[in-house]
Backbone as a printed PyTorch tensor [residue, N CA C, xyz], in Angstrom:
tensor([[[  3.8570,  28.1980, -10.8060],
         [  2.8900,  28.1050,  -9.7010],
         [  3.8920,  28.2230,  -8.3360]],

        [[  3.3830,  28.8420,  -7.3300],
         [  4.4550,  29.3530,  -6.3750],
         [  5.2650,  28.0980,  -5.4570]],

        [[  6.0440,  28.5900,  -4.8300],
         [  7.2500,  27.5610,  -3.9400],
         [  6.2250,  26.9510,  -3.1650]],

        [[  5.2820,  28.0240,  -2.1510],
         [  4.3620,  27.1470,  -1.1530],
         [  3.0530,  26.2200,  -1.9090]],

        [[  3.0990,  26.4840,  -3.0380],
         [  2.3350,  25.6610,  -3.4230],
         [  2.7730,  24.6080,  -4.0480]],

        [[  4.3710,  24.4270,  -4.4690],
         [  4.9280,  23.4190,  -4.7300],
         [  5.1210,  22.5670,  -3.5490]],

        [[  5.5930,  22.9310,  -2.4540],
         [  5.9030,  22.4260,  -1.0720],
         [  4.4430,  21.7080,  -0.6210]],

        [[  3.3020,  22.5050,  -0.8280],
         [  2.1340,  21.7870,   0.0010],
         [  2.1070,  20.6800,  -1.2960]],

        [[  1.9560,  20.6050,  -2.5580],
         [  1.4930,  19.5670,  -3.6780],
         [  2.7830,  18.2540,  -3.2820]],

        [[  3.7680,  18.8900,  -2.8640],
         [  4.8550,  17.8060,  -2.3420],
         [  4.1950,  16.9850,  -0.9120]],

        [[  4.0560,  17.4790,   0.0110],
         [  3.4630,  16.8690,   1.2100],
         [  2.2930,  16.4510,   0.6910]],

        [[  1.0950,  16.5630,  -0.0160],
         [ -0.0010,  16.1060,   0.1220],
         [  0.4780,  14.7260,  -1.2610]],

        [[  1.1960,  15.1560,  -1.7900],
         [  1.6950,  13.5660,  -2.6570],
         [  2.2890,  12.6090,  -1.8640]],

        [[  3.3300,  13.0530,  -0.8400],
         [  3.9750,  12.0920,  -0.1700],
         [  3.2190,  11.4960,   0.9540]],

        [[  2.6260,  11.8870,   1.3450],
         [  1.2970,  11.6960,   2.5040],
         [ -0.0410,  10.8990,   2.2330]],

        [[ -0.5240,  11.4720,   0.9970],
         [ -1.6860,  10.7540,   0.6940],
         [ -2.0100,   9.8530,  -0.7560]],

        [[ -1.4400,  10.1970,  -1.6580],
         [ -1.0600,   9.9270,  -3.0190],
         [ -0.0260,   8.3920,  -2.9240]],

        [[  1.0400,   8.7880,  -2.4440],
         [  2.1190,   8.0630,  -2.4850],
         [  2.3460,   7.3550,  -1.1590]],

        [[  1.0130,   7.4240,  -0.3340],
         [  1.4500,   6.8360,   0.9100],
         [  2.2130,   5.5830,   1.1080]],

        [[  2.7700,   5.8010,   2.4170],
         [  4.1520,   4.6620,   2.1660],
         [  3.4870,   3.2890,   2.6580]],

        [[  2.6830,   3.4560,   3.0920],
         [  2.0810,   2.1070,   3.8170],
         [  1.1510,   1.4830,   2.7010]],

        [[  0.1530,   2.4660,   2.2480],
         [ -1.0790,   2.4250,   1.8940],
         [ -0.7430,   1.6820,   0.2800]],

        [[  0.4390,   2.2470,  -0.0500],
         [  0.5330,   2.3370,  -1.5640],
         [  1.8670,   1.1260,  -2.0910]],

        [[  2.7060,   1.5950,  -1.0900],
         [  4.0410,   1.2060,  -1.2730],
         [  4.8410,  -0.0500,  -0.4940]],

        [[  3.6300,   0.1880,   0.3960],
         [  3.6570,  -1.5190,   1.8930],
         [  4.9990,  -1.2690,   2.0620]],

        [[  5.6240,  -0.3500,   2.6720],
         [  6.7120,  -0.3680,   3.4680],
         [  5.9960,  -0.0700,   5.1200]],

        [[  6.6070,  -0.2400,   5.9350],
         [  6.2970,  -0.2740,   7.1170],
         [  5.2220,  -1.1210,   8.0820]],

        [[  4.8030,  -2.3840,   6.9920],
         [  3.5510,  -2.2760,   7.6760],
         [  3.8970,  -3.1710,   9.4060]],

        [[  5.2220,  -3.5710,   9.6370],
         [  5.1320,  -4.0590,  10.9430],
         [  4.2380,  -3.1920,  11.8850]],

        [[  5.1320,  -2.4890,  12.1000],
         [  4.4070,  -1.3050,  13.6300],
         [  2.6380,  -0.7660,  12.9860]],

        [[  2.6390,  -0.9780,  11.5660],
         [  1.3180,  -0.5270,  11.3430],
         [  0.3860,  -1.1400,  11.9430]],

        [[  0.6450,  -2.7350,  11.9180],
         [ -0.5960,  -3.6530,  11.9230],
         [ -0.4120,  -3.9750,  13.3350]],

        [[  1.2530,  -3.9750,  14.0170],
         [  1.0040,  -4.1510,  15.2610],
         [  0.9130,  -3.1660,  16.6410]],

        [[  0.8970,  -1.9890,  16.1290],
         [  0.6400,  -0.9830,  17.1060],
         [ -0.6870,  -0.1390,  16.8910]],

        [[ -1.3540,  -0.4620,  15.9400],
         [ -2.9120,  -0.1730,  15.4830],
         [ -4.0530,  -0.2750,  16.1840]],

        [[ -3.8520,  -0.6880,  17.6440],
         [ -4.6620,  -1.6070,  18.2920],
         [ -5.5750,  -0.3380,  18.6720]],

        [[ -4.9420,   0.4400,  19.3930],
         [ -5.5970,   1.8710,  19.8540],
         [ -4.9780,   2.9210,  19.6090]],

        [[ -5.9030,   4.1340,  19.4610],
         [ -5.5640,   5.3810,  19.0210],
         [ -4.2730,   5.6690,  19.4930]],

        [[ -4.6620,   6.0540,  20.7730],
         [ -3.4380,   6.8630,  21.6310],
         [ -2.2340,   5.8870,  21.6660]],

        [[ -1.6760,   4.7980,  21.5940],
         [ -0.7990,   4.3780,  20.9050],
         [ -0.3740,   4.1210,  19.4220]],

        [[ -1.2650,   4.1690,  18.7600],
         [ -1.0890,   4.5530,  17.6570],
         [ -0.6880,   5.8540,  17.3380]],

        [[ -1.0870,   7.1590,  17.9010],
         [ -0.5610,   8.5460,  17.5670],
         [  1.1170,   8.4380,  17.9000]],

        [[  1.3070,   7.9320,  19.5160],
         [  2.4630,   7.8070,  19.8990],
         [  3.3970,   7.3620,  18.7200]],

        [[  3.1830,   6.1720,  18.2510],
         [  3.7730,   5.6010,  17.6620],
         [  4.3990,   6.3800,  16.1840]],

        [[  2.9570,   7.1990,  15.2460],
         [  3.2060,   7.6310,  14.5400],
         [  4.1030,   9.0510,  14.1650]],

        [[  4.1510,   9.3380,  15.8530],
         [  4.7850,  10.4120,  16.0240],
         [  6.1950,  10.0610,  16.1890]],

        [[  6.5490,   9.3540,  16.4960],
         [  8.0540,   9.0770,  16.7780],
         [  8.5570,   8.9110,  15.2080]],

        [[  7.4970,   7.8590,  14.5810],
         [  8.1850,   7.8050,  13.3790],
         [  8.3920,   8.9700,  12.7280]],

        [[  7.5310,   9.9580,  12.9470],
         [  7.4310,  11.4440,  12.3890],
         [  8.3990,  11.9900,  12.5830]],

        [[  9.1560,  12.0840,  13.6450],
         [ 10.2400,  12.6100,  14.2020],
         [ 11.6710,  11.9030,  14.0530]],

        [[ 11.4700,  10.3200,  13.8950],
         [ 13.0460,   9.9690,  13.6660],
         [ 13.0760,   9.9340,  11.7610]],

        [[ 11.9880,   9.8510,  10.9930],
         [ 12.1140,   9.8980,   9.5030],
         [ 12.5720,  11.4980,   9.5400]],

        [[ 12.0970,  12.5100,  10.0480],
         [ 12.3780,  13.5690,   9.8170],
         [ 13.9700,  14.0160,   9.9710]],

        [[ 14.2800,  13.5660,  10.9880],
         [ 15.3780,  13.5350,  11.6110],
         [ 16.4600,  13.0540,  10.5920]],

        [[ 16.1440,  11.7640,  10.4880],
         [ 17.1820,  10.8170,   9.8440],
         [ 17.5630,  11.0230,   8.6620]],

        [[ 16.2570,  11.6490,   7.6560],
         [ 16.4100,  12.2220,   6.7070],
         [ 17.4020,  13.1640,   6.2710]],

        [[ 17.2210,  14.1520,   7.7080],
         [ 17.9180,  15.1470,   7.5400],
         [ 19.8220,  15.1500,   7.4380]],

        [[ 19.6850,  14.3650,   8.6630],
         [ 21.4820,  13.4300,   8.9020],
         [ 21.7160,  12.6930,   7.5160]],

        [[ 20.7910,  11.9690,   7.3900],
         [ 21.2330,  11.0860,   5.9450],
         [ 21.5160,  11.9640,   4.9820]],

        [[ 20.8380,  12.9440,   4.6180],
         [ 21.4530,  14.0140,   3.4280],
         [ 22.5180,  14.6730,   3.3630]],

        [[ 22.5930,  15.0160,   4.5630],
         [ 24.2190,  15.8400,   4.5750],
         [ 25.6140,  14.5300,   4.5280]],

        [[ 24.8730,  13.5580,   5.1350],
         [ 26.3440,  12.2970,   5.1030],
         [ 26.0570,  11.9660,   3.6970]],

        [[ 25.0340,  11.6800,   2.9440],
         [ 25.3230,  11.2560,   1.8820],
         [ 26.0670,  12.1620,   0.7590]],

        [[ 25.5780,  13.5060,   1.0430],
         [ 26.3610,  14.3040,  -0.0130],
         [ 27.6230,  14.7130,   0.5170]],

        [[ 28.0320,  14.9950,   1.8040],
         [ 29.1670,  15.6640,   2.1000],
         [ 30.1510,  14.3400,   2.4270]],

        [[ 29.9150,  12.8990,   2.4680],
         [ 30.7850,  12.1590,   2.9960],
         [ 31.0810,  10.8990,   1.8390]],

        [[ 29.5550,  10.4290,   1.6660],
         [ 29.3970,   9.4020,   0.9310],
         [ 29.8540,   9.4740,  -0.5350]],

        [[ 29.2420,  10.8850,  -1.1000],
         [ 29.5390,  10.8770,  -2.5460],
         [ 30.8860,  11.3720,  -2.5520]],

        [[ 31.4110,  12.6570,  -1.5330],
         [ 32.3020,  13.0980,  -1.6130],
         [ 33.4580,  11.8840,  -1.8730]],

        [[ 33.6720,  11.0710,  -1.0320],
         [ 34.4290,  10.1290,  -1.0410],
         [ 34.4040,   9.0220,  -1.9600]],

        [[ 33.4220,   8.9430,  -2.6700],
         [ 32.9750,   7.9110,  -3.7300],
         [ 32.5630,   6.5380,  -3.0670]],

        [[ 31.8170,   6.7200,  -1.9940],
         [ 31.6250,   5.2330,  -1.0620],
         [ 30.1580,   5.2180,  -1.2910]],

        [[ 29.2700,   5.5730,  -2.4420],
         [ 27.8240,   4.9500,  -2.2760],
         [ 27.4030,   3.8140,  -2.1950]],

        [[ 28.1270,   2.7990,  -2.1950],
         [ 28.0870,   1.5020,  -2.0120],
         [ 27.9150,   0.8370,  -0.2420]],

        [[ 28.2810,   1.9620,   0.2930],
         [ 28.3430,   1.7910,   1.6610],
         [ 26.9460,   2.6460,   2.4640]],

        [[ 26.0720,   2.9820,   1.1960],
         [ 24.8610,   3.8110,   1.7800],
         [ 23.7290,   3.1900,   2.7390]],

        [[ 23.5660,   2.2140,   2.4030],
         [ 22.5850,   1.1430,   3.6570],
         [ 23.2370,   1.4230,   4.8400]],

        [[ 24.4850,   0.8810,   5.1520],
         [ 24.8290,   0.4350,   6.0960],
         [ 24.6750,   1.7100,   6.7070]],

        [[ 25.0510,   2.6280,   6.3650],
         [ 25.4370,   3.8370,   7.0710],
         [ 23.9710,   4.6540,   7.7810]],

        [[ 23.0600,   4.3420,   6.6010],
         [ 22.0530,   4.7810,   7.2440],
         [ 21.5330,   4.0270,   7.9430]],

        [[ 21.6370,   2.9070,   7.9540],
         [ 21.1060,   1.8470,   9.3320],
         [ 21.5920,   2.5380,  10.5830]],

        [[ 23.0020,   2.4360,  10.5870],
         [ 23.6430,   3.1290,  11.4920],
         [ 23.0940,   4.3830,  12.1150]],

        [[ 22.8710,   5.4370,  11.5490],
         [ 22.2810,   6.7780,  11.8010],
         [ 20.5040,   6.6630,  12.0040]],

        [[ 19.8200,   5.8400,  11.7670],
         [ 18.6930,   5.4450,  12.3610],
         [ 18.5420,   5.1400,  13.6070]],

        [[ 19.3430,   3.8540,  13.8720],
         [ 19.5350,   3.1400,  14.8530],
         [ 19.7320,   4.1100,  16.2250]],

        [[ 20.7140,   5.1120,  16.1880],
         [ 21.2400,   5.9120,  16.6470],
         [ 19.9940,   6.7460,  16.9900]],

        [[ 19.2640,   7.3750,  16.2110],
         [ 18.3150,   8.0180,  16.3860],
         [ 17.1670,   7.7170,  17.4430]],

        [[ 17.0160,   5.9160,  16.9010],
         [ 16.1010,   5.5260,  17.6600],
         [ 16.0210,   5.3140,  18.8700]],

        [[ 17.3040,   5.0430,  19.0300],
         [ 18.0490,   5.1410,  20.6510],
         [ 17.6390,   5.9760,  21.2140]],

        [[ 18.0940,   7.4750,  20.7020],
         [ 17.9590,   8.8280,  21.2930],
         [ 16.0120,   8.8730,  21.8760]],

        [[ 15.7160,   8.7020,  20.7920],
         [ 14.1050,   8.6550,  20.6850],
         [ 13.4280,   7.6380,  21.8670]],

        [[ 13.7450,   6.9220,  21.8810],
         [ 13.5620,   5.6100,  23.1500],
         [ 13.8720,   6.2730,  23.9900]],

        [[ 15.1520,   6.9570,  24.7860],
         [ 15.7620,   7.0250,  25.9480],
         [ 14.7870,   8.1690,  26.6880]],

        [[ 14.5360,   9.3450,  25.5130],
         [ 13.6040,  10.4750,  25.4050],
         [ 11.9280,  10.3140,  25.7950]],

        [[ 11.2640,   9.1290,  25.3820],
         [ 10.2530,   8.6970,  25.7760],
         [ 10.5790,   8.0320,  27.1550]],

        [[ 11.2790,   7.2950,  27.0700],
         [ 11.2980,   6.5660,  28.8360],
         [ 11.4490,   7.5330,  29.7940]],

        [[ 12.0720,   8.5190,  29.7920],
         [ 12.5740,   9.6580,  30.5340],
         [ 11.5610,  10.5900,  30.9630]],

        [[ 10.6450,  11.2090,  29.8170],
         [  9.5980,  12.2230,  29.4380],
         [  8.3870,  11.3600,  29.5830]],

        [[  8.0610,  10.5810,  29.0650],
         [  6.6210,  10.2240,  28.8050],
         [  6.4530,   8.3360,  28.6520]],

        [[  6.9170,   7.9960,  30.1090],
         [  7.4060,   6.1070,  30.4520],
         [  5.6770,   5.5280,  29.9210]],

        [[  4.7080,   6.3130,  29.9150],
         [  3.6100,   5.4140,  29.8630],
         [  3.5470,   5.2410,  27.9320]],

        [[  3.4700,   6.2990,  27.6200],
         [  3.8110,   5.9320,  25.9050],
         [  5.2410,   4.7450,  25.8860]],

        [[  5.6830,   5.1330,  26.2030],
         [  6.9180,   3.8780,  26.3420],
         [  7.0060,   2.7340,  26.9010]],

        [[  6.1500,   2.4000,  27.7890],
         [  5.5600,   1.2050,  28.0500],
         [  4.2740,   0.6480,  26.8270]],

        [[  3.7720,   1.6050,  26.2760],
         [  2.4230,   0.9870,  25.3120],
         [  3.2850,   0.8220,  24.3250]],

        [[  4.1230,   1.5130,  23.9910],
         [  4.8380,   1.2470,  22.4560],
         [  5.5240,  -0.1180,  22.6240]],

        [[  6.1620,  -0.3240,  23.9060],
         [  6.8830,  -1.5790,  24.0480],
         [  8.2890,  -2.0660,  23.0400]],

        [[  7.6530,  -3.3920,  22.7620],
         [  8.8060,  -3.6070,  21.6750],
         [  9.1630,  -3.0600,  20.3880]],

        [[  7.7320,  -2.3290,  20.1210],
         [  7.9250,  -1.7690,  18.8270],
         [  8.4340,  -0.7600,  18.6100]],

        [[  8.8170,   0.0860,  19.5430],
         [  9.5810,   1.5080,  19.8060],
         [ 11.2270,   0.8650,  18.7940]],

        [[ 11.5750,  -0.2500,  19.2910],
         [ 12.9850,  -0.5290,  18.7590],
         [ 13.0580,  -0.9910,  17.5210]],

        [[ 11.7690,  -1.2930,  17.1130],
         [ 11.6690,  -1.8070,  15.9380],
         [ 11.6620,  -0.7370,  14.6330]],

        [[ 11.1920,   0.5920,  14.8050],
         [ 11.2450,   1.4730,  14.0940],
         [ 12.7970,   1.6970,  13.6940]],

        [[ 13.4380,   1.0850,  14.5050],
         [ 15.4980,   0.8050,  13.9190],
         [ 15.1590,   0.2450,  12.3900]],

        [[ 14.1620,  -1.1360,  12.4050],
         [ 14.5560,  -1.8500,  11.3350],
         [ 13.2420,  -1.5130,  10.2010]],

        [[ 12.2720,  -0.3310,  10.7760],
         [ 11.0890,  -0.0170,  10.0140],
         [ 11.5780,   0.0290,   8.6830]],

        [[ 11.0900,  -0.5690,   7.4500],
         [ 11.7570,  -0.2620,   6.0690],
         [ 11.3350,   1.4420,   5.4900]],

        [[ 10.1060,   1.6030,   6.2360],
         [  9.7060,   2.9790,   5.7270],
         [ 10.8040,   4.0880,   6.1370]],

        [[ 11.4380,   4.1720,   7.0890],
         [ 12.1500,   5.5200,   7.8820],
         [ 13.5880,   4.9940,   6.7230]],

        [[ 14.0340,   3.6820,   6.5000],
         [ 15.1370,   3.2110,   5.5730],
         [ 15.3440,   3.4850,   3.9600]],

        [[ 13.8830,   3.4590,   3.8000],
         [ 13.1940,   3.4890,   2.3440],
         [ 13.2500,   5.0630,   1.8720]],

        [[ 12.9180,   5.9350,   2.8500],
         [ 12.9420,   7.5090,   2.8930],
         [ 14.3200,   7.7160,   2.0090]],

        [[ 14.7860,   7.4270,   3.1520],
         [ 16.3930,   8.2070,   3.3170],
         [ 17.0820,   7.3190,   2.1560]],

        [[ 17.1330,   6.3970,   1.5360],
         [ 17.3650,   5.6650,   0.2020],
         [ 16.7180,   6.4550,  -1.0550]],

        [[ 15.7470,   6.3870,  -0.8470],
         [ 15.0950,   7.2480,  -1.9290],
         [ 15.2910,   8.5830,  -2.3370]],

        [[ 15.5590,   9.5100,  -1.1030],
         [ 15.9130,  10.7060,  -1.1740],
         [ 17.1860,  10.7430,  -1.7800]],

        [[ 18.2630,  10.0220,  -1.4230],
         [ 19.8090,   9.9470,  -1.6180],
         [ 19.6260,   9.3680,  -3.0870]],

        [[ 18.7870,   8.2760,  -3.6860],
         [ 19.0820,   8.0230,  -4.5550],
         [ 18.6460,   8.7010,  -5.7090]],

        [[ 17.3400,   9.5000,  -5.7250],
         [ 16.8870,  10.4620,  -6.8500],
         [ 17.3820,  11.8190,  -6.4490]],

        [[ 18.7470,  12.0330,  -5.6890],
         [ 19.5590,  12.9240,  -5.6880],
         [ 18.5880,  14.3130,  -5.7680]],

        [[ 17.4610,  14.6360,  -4.5740],
         [ 16.6870,  15.4310,  -4.3270],
         [ 17.9140,  16.3920,  -3.4050]],

        [[ 17.0320,  17.7180,  -3.3560],
         [ 17.5370,  18.7050,  -2.4620],
         [ 17.3510,  18.8630,  -1.0700]],

        [[ 17.9300,  19.3870,  -0.4210],
         [ 17.6040,  19.5340,   0.8180],
         [ 15.9880,  19.8120,   1.2190]],

        [[ 16.0230,  20.4140,   0.5090],
         [ 14.0340,  20.9400,   1.0560],
         [ 13.2540,  20.0280,   0.4170]],

        [[ 13.7660,  19.7160,  -0.8940],
         [ 12.6870,  18.3960,  -1.1560],
         [ 12.8390,  17.1370,  -0.6250]],

        [[ 14.0060,  17.1380,  -0.1730],
         [ 14.6100,  15.7140,   0.9080],
         [ 13.6410,  15.8870,   2.3830]],

        [[ 13.3090,  16.9750,   2.7860],
         [ 12.8010,  17.3040,   3.8240],
         [ 11.0520,  17.1960,   3.6020]],

        [[ 10.7240,  17.9740,   2.4330],
         [  9.3340,  17.7910,   2.1300],
         [  8.8960,  16.6480,   2.0740]],

        [[  9.4920,  15.5930,   1.1440],
         [  9.3970,  14.2520,   0.7910],
         [  9.4750,  13.6960,   2.0390]],

        [[ 10.2250,  13.4920,   3.1540],
         [ 10.4870,  12.7180,   4.1380],
         [  9.1440,  13.2580,   5.2150]],

        [[  9.0610,  14.4880,   5.4680],
         [  7.9800,  15.0050,   6.2780],
         [  6.5060,  14.4460,   5.8290]],

        [[  6.4730,  14.9340,   4.5600],
         [  5.0570,  14.0660,   3.9050],
         [  4.9490,  12.5320,   4.3550]],

        [[  5.7490,  11.9610,   3.8580],
         [  5.9390,  10.5350,   3.7260],
         [  5.6010,  10.1200,   5.7610]],

        [[  6.2520,  10.7240,   6.3740],
         [  5.9970,  10.2810,   7.7810],
         [  4.4580,  10.6210,   8.2610]],

        [[  3.9140,  11.7870,   7.5500],
         [  2.7870,  12.4370,   8.2400],
         [  1.7790,  10.9540,   7.3130]],

        [[  2.2880,  10.6340,   6.1310],
         [  1.4340,   9.4940,   5.8390],
         [  1.2580,   8.4570,   6.3990]],

        [[  2.4400,   7.9040,   6.9810],
         [  2.4340,   6.7680,   8.0570],
         [  1.5410,   7.3710,   9.0820]],

        [[  1.7390,   8.5270,   9.6790],
         [  1.0040,   9.0140,  11.0220],
         [ -0.7950,   8.6910,  10.7780]],

        [[ -1.1890,   9.6410,   9.6150],
         [ -2.5140,   9.0330,   8.9760],
         [ -2.8330,   8.0800,   9.0170]],

        [[ -2.1570,   6.9550,   8.7610],
         [ -2.8590,   5.8310,   8.0820],
         [ -2.7640,   4.6620,   9.3320]],

        [[ -1.6070,   4.7840,  10.2300],
         [ -1.8870,   3.9190,  11.3080],
         [ -2.9020,   4.5540,  12.4430]],

        [[ -3.1840,   5.8290,  12.3830],
         [ -4.3260,   6.6930,  13.6410],
         [ -5.3420,   6.1190,  12.4190]],

        [[ -5.7330,   6.1190,  11.6020],
         [ -7.1610,   5.7670,  10.7850],
         [ -7.4720,   4.3620,  10.8300]],

        [[ -6.0760,   3.5280,  11.0090],
         [ -6.4240,   1.5450,  11.0160],
         [ -6.2130,   1.7280,  12.4770]],

        [[ -5.7920,   2.4480,  13.3830],
         [ -6.3250,   2.5110,  14.8570],
         [ -7.6780,   2.8490,  15.2300]],

        [[ -8.1050,   3.7210,  14.7340],
         [ -9.5870,   3.4700,  14.8100],
         [-10.2250,   2.9100,  14.1340]],

        [[-10.4010,   2.3940,  13.3210],
         [-10.9120,   1.1840,  12.9920],
         [-10.8670,   0.0950,  13.3750]],

        [[-10.1130,  -0.3730,  13.8070],
         [-10.0920,  -1.0820,  15.1860],
         [-10.5280,  -1.3340,  16.2600]],

        [[-10.3550,   0.0400,  16.8800],
         [-11.5560,   0.3700,  18.0090],
         [-12.5470,  -0.2080,  17.6210]],

        [[-13.4370,   0.4470,  16.6740],
         [-14.5830,   0.2560,  16.4820],
         [-15.0300,  -1.2000,  15.9820]],

        [[-14.1350,  -2.1800,  14.8910],
         [-14.0090,  -3.4820,  14.9030],
         [-14.6870,  -4.5660,  16.1660]],

        [[-13.6290,  -4.4080,  17.1000],
         [-13.5540,  -4.5220,  18.0880],
         [-15.2050,  -4.8800,  19.0720]],

        [[-15.9430,  -3.8370,  18.8050],
         [-17.4480,  -4.1690,  19.5850],
         [-18.1920,  -4.2900,  18.6400]],

        [[-18.0270,  -5.0110,  17.0990],
         [-18.9210,  -5.4470,  16.2590],
         [-18.8870,  -6.9450,  16.0690]],

        [[-20.0700,  -7.7990,  15.8710],
         [-20.0560,  -8.9230,  15.8360],
         [-19.1420,  -9.4800,  14.2170]],

        [[-18.4470, -10.3260,  14.7200],
         [-17.3520, -10.5980,  13.5370],
         [-17.6230, -11.9600,  13.1760]],

        [[-17.8690, -12.5450,  12.0910],
         [-17.8930, -13.9960,  11.8390],
         [-15.8820, -14.4280,  12.5490]],

        [[-16.2740, -15.7240,  13.1810],
         [-15.3290, -16.2350,  13.9350],
         [-13.7070, -16.6130,  12.9870]],

        [[-14.1140, -16.8890,  11.7550],
         [-13.0980, -17.1300,  10.6900],
         [-11.7770, -15.7770,  10.3760]],

        [[-13.1070, -14.5660,  10.6050],
         [-12.4330, -13.5080,  10.4140],
         [-11.9040, -12.5040,  11.6210]],

        [[-12.0320, -13.0660,  12.3490],
         [-11.5850, -12.7500,  13.8140],
         [-10.0520, -12.1710,  13.8140]],

        [[ -9.5430, -11.0920,  14.4720],
         [ -8.1150, -11.1140,  14.2350],
         [ -7.4330, -10.4350,  13.2750]],

        [[ -6.2760, -10.9680,  12.8230],
         [ -5.6310, -10.4340,  11.5170],
         [ -6.2800, -10.4820,  10.6540]],

        [[ -7.0580, -11.8040,  10.0910],
         [ -7.8010, -11.6710,   8.8770],
         [ -8.6430,  -9.9290,   8.7410]],

        [[ -9.0850,  -9.6290,   9.4720],
         [-10.1360,  -8.1640,   9.3360],
         [ -9.4900,  -7.3100,   9.5950]],

        [[ -8.1560,  -7.3740,   9.9790],
         [ -7.3120,  -6.3810,  10.0120],
         [ -6.9580,  -6.2090,   8.6630]],

        [[ -6.0820,  -7.6000,   8.1200],
         [ -5.8640,  -7.3760,   6.7250],
         [ -6.4840,  -7.0460,   5.9350]],

        [[ -8.0470,  -7.4840,   5.8730],
         [ -8.7560,  -6.6410,   4.7650],
         [ -9.0980,  -5.4250,   4.9250]],

        [[ -9.0800,  -4.9870,   6.2960],
         [ -9.1680,  -3.6890,   6.3140],
         [ -8.3660,  -2.8620,   5.7480]],

        [[ -6.7780,  -3.1670,   6.0680],
         [ -6.0210,  -2.4800,   5.0920],
         [ -6.0400,  -2.4120,   3.9500]],

        [[ -6.5730,  -3.6170,   3.2120],
         [ -6.6820,  -3.9680,   1.7500],
         [ -7.4960,  -2.5940,   1.3050]],

        [[ -8.6590,  -2.7250,   2.0360],
         [ -9.8220,  -2.0310,   1.4530],
         [ -9.2740,   0.0200,   1.7210]],

        [[ -8.4470,   0.1700,   3.0140],
         [ -7.5090,   1.1480,   2.9700],
         [ -6.9620,   1.6480,   2.0540]],

        [[ -5.9930,   0.7980,   1.1920],
         [ -5.4250,   0.7740,   0.3240],
         [ -6.0090,   1.1230,  -0.8040]],

        [[ -7.3830,   0.3510,  -1.0990],
         [ -8.0830,   0.8020,  -2.4910],
         [ -8.8420,   2.3840,  -2.2230]],

        [[ -9.0360,   2.3920,  -0.9990],
         [ -9.6890,   4.1280,  -0.8450],
         [ -8.3850,   5.0840,  -0.8010]],

        [[ -7.3120,   5.1620,  -0.5720],
         [ -6.3230,   5.7860,  -0.8530],
         [ -5.8610,   5.8360,  -2.4060]],

        [[ -6.1120,   4.8460,  -2.8700],
         [ -6.0490,   4.9560,  -4.1490],
         [ -6.8820,   6.2580,  -5.3590]],

        [[ -7.8300,   6.2130,  -4.5290],
         [ -8.5950,   7.3360,  -4.8120],
         [ -8.0710,   8.6070,  -5.0180]],

        [[ -7.0540,   9.1420,  -3.9880],
         [ -6.4210,  10.1830,  -3.9900],
         [ -5.3960,  10.3790,  -5.5450]],

        [[ -5.3460,   9.2900,  -6.3690],
         [ -4.2070,   9.2350,  -7.1210],
         [ -4.7240,  10.5310,  -8.3340]],

        [[ -5.9970,  10.9510,  -8.7150],
         [ -6.2280,  11.6890,  -9.3070],
         [ -6.0570,  13.0700,  -8.8130]],

        [[ -6.0920,  13.3440,  -7.6880],
         [ -6.3180,  14.6430,  -6.6600],
         [ -4.9760,  15.7760,  -7.8420]],

        [[ -3.4520,  15.1670,  -7.9370],
         [ -2.8410,  15.9650,  -8.1270],
         [ -2.3760,  15.4910,  -9.5330]]])
C-alpha cells in the first residue's frame, strides 16, 4: 500500500468511521450548541479544525521533547490544557479582529473550545498511542474534519427541522438529540468501509 493510500485511509478512518462526535461522543457541547445555523457551524468547525491541528502539532513536540525526556508524563493533561487554552485565545483574538461577525455569532462557544473534550482527547490519544508526527497530524486533521462534517450536517438538518410541523413534546432539544442519535447510527454504516 502506498504512503498516500495510508494517509487517505487514516483521514477517512478518523473523520467518518471513528467520528469524534458521533462514535466517541466527544465535543457534544459545541456540536449541540452551535449547530443552529450552517454558517455558524462552518465557522465553529473551522475554528476547531485549526485548534486541533495546531494543538496536536505543539503537544506532540512538548510531549516528546519535554515531558517524556524529563519523565513528567503525569503532567500531560495539565500541560495540554494550557497549550490548548493559549491557542484558543489566539484564535479568538484573530477572529475578533478579522471576522467580527463570526466572532459575535460564535459568542460564548468560542472560549468553550478550550474545554472541548475533543481537542484535548485528540492530543492525549496521540500522545498515549506514541504516534509519529505524521500519524499524529493525520489523526488530528481527520478527527477535526470529522467534527466539521458532523456539525455542518447537524446544522443543515436543524435548519430544515425548524420549518417542519413537529409535535410539541419533541420540539427543541428532544428532536435534536433524536437527530444526533440517528446520525450516529448512520455513521456506523461507514464501519465496513475500511
